[in-house]
Short mmCIF file of C-alpha atoms in Angstrom, two decimals:
data_model
loop_
_atom_site.label_atom_id
_atom_site.label_comp_id
_atom_site.label_asym_id
_atom_site.label_seq_id
_atom_site.Cartn_x
_atom_site.Cartn_y
_atom_site.Cartn_z
CA GLU F 294 -31.51 -2.33 14.19
CA ALA F 295 -30.40 -5.76 13.01
CA GLY F 296 -26.96 -5.88 11.45
CA VAL F 297 -25.77 -7.58 8.28
CA THR F 298 -26.21 -11.33 8.57
CA GLN F 299 -24.53 -14.10 6.62
CA PHE F 300 -25.25 -17.79 6.27
CA PRO F 301 -23.65 -20.21 6.80
CA SER F 302 -20.95 -19.16 9.23
CA HIS F 303 -18.73 -22.03 8.12
CA SER F 304 -18.76 -24.32 5.11
CA VAL F 305 -16.44 -27.19 4.30
CA ILE F 306 -16.76 -28.68 0.83
CA GLU F 307 -14.71 -30.81 -1.50
CA LYS F 308 -13.06 -29.51 -4.63
CA GLY F 309 -15.53 -29.59 -7.49
CA GLN F 310 -18.61 -29.16 -5.33
CA THR F 311 -20.94 -26.18 -5.31
CA VAL F 312 -21.53 -23.80 -2.42
CA THR F 313 -23.97 -20.93 -2.06
CA LEU F 314 -23.39 -18.17 0.46
CA ARG F 315 -26.16 -15.84 1.55
CA CYS F 316 -26.10 -12.27 2.79
CA ASP F 317 -28.95 -10.30 4.30
CA PRO F 318 -28.09 -6.59 4.38
CA ILE F 319 -29.40 -4.03 6.83
CA SER F 320 -32.98 -3.21 5.92
CA GLY F 321 -33.18 -0.24 3.57
CA HIS F 322 -29.56 -0.42 2.45
CA ASP F 323 -29.45 -0.22 -1.33
CA ASN F 324 -25.70 -0.88 -1.59
CA LEU F 325 -24.48 -4.43 -1.04
CA TYR F 326 -20.87 -5.50 -1.38
CA TRP F 327 -19.05 -8.83 -1.35
CA TYR F 328 -15.44 -9.05 -0.20
CA ARG F 329 -13.08 -11.96 0.44
CA ARG F 330 -10.08 -12.44 2.70
CA VAL F 331 -7.77 -15.26 1.69
CA MET F 332 -5.13 -16.77 4.02
CA GLY F 333 -4.50 -13.70 6.18
CA LYS F 334 -4.10 -11.35 3.25
CA GLU F 335 -6.01 -8.17 2.56
CA ILE F 336 -9.78 -8.03 2.35
CA LYS F 337 -10.41 -7.92 -1.40
CA PHE F 338 -13.43 -6.48 -3.16
CA LEU F 339 -15.48 -8.86 -5.30
CA LEU F 340 -18.54 -6.94 -6.41
CA HIS F 341 -21.10 -4.26 -5.62
CA PHE F 342 -24.86 -4.24 -6.08
CA VAL F 343 -27.08 -1.19 -6.11
CA LYS F 344 -30.47 -2.65 -5.37
CA GLU F 345 -30.71 -5.61 -7.78
CA SER F 346 -28.20 -4.27 -10.34
CA LYS F 347 -24.50 -5.07 -10.47
CA GLN F 348 -22.73 -1.72 -10.21
CA ASP F 349 -19.17 -3.06 -10.22
CA GLU F 350 -18.07 -6.66 -10.58
CA SER F 351 -14.44 -5.95 -11.38
CA GLY F 352 -13.20 -8.03 -8.45
CA MET F 353 -14.91 -11.30 -9.37
CA PRO F 354 -12.03 -13.76 -9.93
CA ASN F 355 -13.58 -15.85 -12.70
CA ASN F 356 -16.81 -17.24 -14.09
CA ARG F 357 -17.03 -19.89 -11.39
CA PHE F 358 -18.44 -17.16 -9.16
CA LEU F 359 -22.02 -16.00 -9.64
CA ALA F 360 -23.67 -13.35 -7.51
CA GLU F 361 -27.33 -12.46 -7.51
CA ARG F 362 -29.56 -10.05 -5.66
CA THR F 363 -33.06 -10.73 -6.83
CA GLY F 364 -35.57 -8.16 -5.66
CA GLY F 365 -32.84 -5.97 -4.26
CA THR F 366 -32.93 -7.52 -0.79
CA TYR F 367 -30.71 -10.45 0.14
CA SER F 368 -27.85 -11.62 -2.05
CA THR F 369 -26.32 -14.98 -2.84
CA LEU F 370 -22.81 -15.83 -4.00
CA LYS F 371 -22.45 -19.20 -5.67
CA VAL F 372 -19.13 -20.88 -6.33
CA GLN F 373 -19.36 -23.68 -8.89
CA PRO F 374 -17.21 -25.73 -9.12
CA ALA F 375 -15.17 -24.82 -6.05
CA GLU F 376 -11.36 -24.92 -6.22
CA LEU F 377 -8.82 -25.08 -3.39
CA GLU F 378 -7.83 -21.43 -3.89
CA ASP F 379 -11.42 -20.34 -3.18
CA SER F 380 -10.90 -21.04 0.52
CA GLY F 381 -11.14 -17.94 2.68
CA VAL F 382 -13.56 -15.75 4.56
CA TYR F 383 -16.29 -14.14 2.48
CA PHE F 384 -17.66 -10.91 3.88
CA CYS F 385 -20.76 -9.05 2.89
CA ALA F 386 -21.26 -5.37 3.63
CA SER F 387 -24.09 -2.94 3.08
CA SER F 388 -24.53 0.82 3.08
CA GLN F 389 -27.18 3.43 2.55
CA TRP F 390 -27.59 5.27 -0.73
CA GLN F 391 -26.65 8.53 0.93
CA VAL F 392 -23.94 10.20 2.98
CA PRO F 393 -21.97 8.98 4.84
CA TYR F 394 -22.08 5.68 2.91
CA GLU F 395 -20.46 3.83 5.81
CA GLN F 396 -20.16 0.14 4.99
CA TYR F 397 -21.42 -2.20 7.70
CA PHE F 398 -19.91 -5.66 7.58
CA GLY F 399 -21.41 -9.03 8.26
CA PRO F 400 -19.64 -11.67 10.38
CA GLY F 401 -18.38 -13.50 7.30
CA THR F 402 -18.63 -17.05 5.99
CA ARG F 403 -15.50 -19.16 6.38
CA LEU F 404 -15.24 -21.40 3.30
CA THR F 405 -12.84 -24.31 3.30
CA VAL F 406 -12.36 -26.28 0.09
CA THR F 407 -10.58 -29.61 0.58
CA GLY I 204 -6.45 0.35 -9.63
CA GLU I 205 -5.85 1.37 -6.05
CA ASN I 206 -3.15 -0.34 -4.00
CA VAL I 207 -2.94 0.08 -0.24
CA GLU I 208 0.13 -0.98 1.71
CA GLN I 209 0.04 -1.33 5.50
CA HIS I 210 2.81 -1.66 8.09
CA PRO I 211 3.63 -3.30 10.38
CA SER I 212 1.90 -6.64 9.94
CA THR I 213 2.19 -7.34 13.68
CA LEU I 214 2.67 -4.99 16.60
CA SER I 215 3.09 -5.73 20.30
CA VAL I 216 2.93 -2.94 22.85
CA GLN I 217 2.75 -2.74 26.61
CA GLU I 218 -0.54 -1.62 28.09
CA GLY I 219 -0.55 2.15 28.35
CA ASP I 220 1.90 2.68 25.51
CA SER I 221 0.98 4.12 22.11
CA ALA I 222 0.56 2.20 18.87
CA VAL I 223 1.00 3.56 15.36
CA ILE I 224 -0.04 1.86 12.14
CA LYS I 225 0.98 3.34 8.81
CA CYS I 226 -0.54 3.03 5.35
CA THR I 227 0.20 4.31 1.89
CA TYR I 228 -2.07 4.41 -1.13
CA SER I 229 -1.45 4.79 -4.84
CA ASP I 230 -4.56 6.32 -6.44
CA SER I 231 -4.76 10.10 -6.14
CA ALA I 232 -8.51 9.84 -6.74
CA SER I 233 -8.97 8.28 -3.29
CA ASN I 234 -10.41 10.75 -0.82
CA TYR I 235 -12.01 8.64 1.88
CA PHE I 236 -9.91 6.60 4.31
CA PRO I 237 -11.70 4.37 6.83
CA TRP I 238 -10.08 2.23 9.51
CA TYR I 239 -11.65 -1.05 10.57
CA LYS I 240 -11.04 -3.11 13.70
CA GLN I 241 -11.65 -6.85 13.63
CA GLU I 242 -11.61 -8.67 16.94
CA LEU I 243 -11.07 -12.40 16.90
CA GLY I 244 -14.06 -14.17 15.40
CA LYS I 245 -16.03 -10.97 14.93
CA ARG I 246 -16.93 -8.74 12.01
CA PRO I 247 -14.80 -5.79 10.86
CA GLN I 248 -16.12 -2.60 12.43
CA LEU I 249 -15.46 0.98 11.41
CA ILE I 250 -13.64 2.78 14.21
CA ILE I 251 -12.71 6.06 12.56
CA ASP I 252 -12.44 7.58 9.11
CA ILE I 253 -10.98 10.66 7.48
CA ARG I 254 -11.68 12.51 4.28
CA SER I 255 -9.15 14.26 2.08
CA ASN I 256 -10.22 17.75 3.06
CA VAL I 257 -9.07 17.06 6.62
CA GLY I 258 -5.50 16.46 7.82
CA GLU I 259 -6.25 14.98 11.22
CA LYS I 260 -9.20 13.60 13.13
CA LYS I 261 -9.39 12.46 16.73
CA ASP I 262 -11.88 10.41 18.70
CA GLN I 263 -10.92 9.86 22.33
CA ARG I 264 -7.79 7.64 22.30
CA ILE I 265 -7.80 7.17 18.53
CA ALA I 266 -6.49 9.61 15.95
CA VAL I 267 -5.89 9.45 12.22
CA THR I 268 -3.63 11.66 10.15
CA LEU I 269 -3.59 12.09 6.40
CA ASN I 270 -0.87 13.47 4.16
CA LYS I 271 -2.49 13.63 0.73
CA THR I 272 0.64 14.93 -0.98
CA ALA I 273 2.69 11.96 0.16
CA LYS I 274 -0.29 9.56 -0.02
CA HIS I 275 0.28 8.48 3.58
CA PHE I 276 -2.22 8.00 6.39
CA SER I 277 -1.77 6.66 9.88
CA LEU I 278 -3.72 5.41 12.89
CA HIS I 279 -2.56 6.39 16.35
CA ILE I 280 -3.87 4.70 19.49
CA THR I 281 -2.81 6.22 22.79
CA GLU I 282 -2.96 4.68 26.27
CA THR I 283 -3.53 1.24 24.80
CA GLN I 284 -5.67 -1.26 26.69
CA PRO I 285 -5.95 -5.05 26.36
CA GLU I 286 -9.30 -4.66 24.60
CA ASP I 287 -7.52 -2.80 21.81
CA SER I 288 -5.97 -6.14 20.80
CA ALA I 289 -7.35 -6.95 17.33
CA VAL I 290 -6.52 -6.82 13.64
CA TYR I 291 -6.70 -3.32 12.22
CA PHE I 292 -7.27 -2.64 8.52
CA CYS I 293 -6.69 0.64 6.77
CA ALA I 294 -8.56 1.30 3.55
CA ALA I 295 -8.98 3.80 0.76
CA SER I 296 -11.86 4.70 -1.51
CA PRO I 297 -12.82 7.37 -4.04
CA GLY I 298 -15.71 7.96 -1.68
CA GLY I 299 -19.45 7.74 -1.90
CA TYR I 300 -20.79 4.29 -2.61
CA GLN I 301 -17.66 3.12 -4.40
CA LYS I 302 -15.66 0.08 -3.33
CA VAL I 303 -13.12 0.18 -0.55
CA THR I 304 -9.57 -1.13 -1.07
CA PHE I 305 -8.05 -2.59 2.07
CA GLY I 306 -4.53 -2.94 3.39
CA THR I 307 -3.23 -6.33 4.54
CA GLY I 308 -4.02 -5.73 8.20
CA THR I 309 -2.01 -5.21 11.39
CA LYS I 310 -2.37 -7.61 14.28
CA LEU I 311 -2.05 -5.52 17.42
CA GLN I 312 -1.35 -7.23 20.72
CA VAL I 313 -1.54 -5.17 23.91
CA ILE I 314 0.33 -6.88 26.72
CA PRO I 315 -1.14 -6.29 30.19
#
């Protein structure tokens, strides 16, 4: 089966610009998560979708970040306007709505804000 | 919220030796502890996990131990090989579909 895919793999933008990251989960996975790893630190949770609904968005840093999952399939994460501290690797993960709930990760999008 | 601490941040071992990575967690509600391996330029992949009703789990050269009273869990890799070189992340979760809280990662280098 195809794994979690993310697009783009790399993005370099200037401070103040807008960037949209996309995640395609494994087909049939109702749970979709966004995480971020900044400058070699821990992988931090951003938010969790169950189908098209936001189940937990406690990790979203501020209102410059907007996540959507229309139709319960792919998801987008928009950063507008981007700041220098938004640089990092953004990971998407998905899991089934049943045991064992293992989260499968995508390859990540490396975002650099200059 | 949950806080996971991981040590060491870097670890170098000779091929064939053992490697141990230790983690602690803060939230007693956590009962699922996965370990992820991230090779350079690749995605994090689950290599083993343990649940709170189990004290130890082994899969070939990899083993995890959990001390729920002390809120400690560890990854043990025996007979290390160069392909074990990667960044390893421990994590904790209340389980089910809930979010996973990661440690800061351990960069393991296995020297041939």
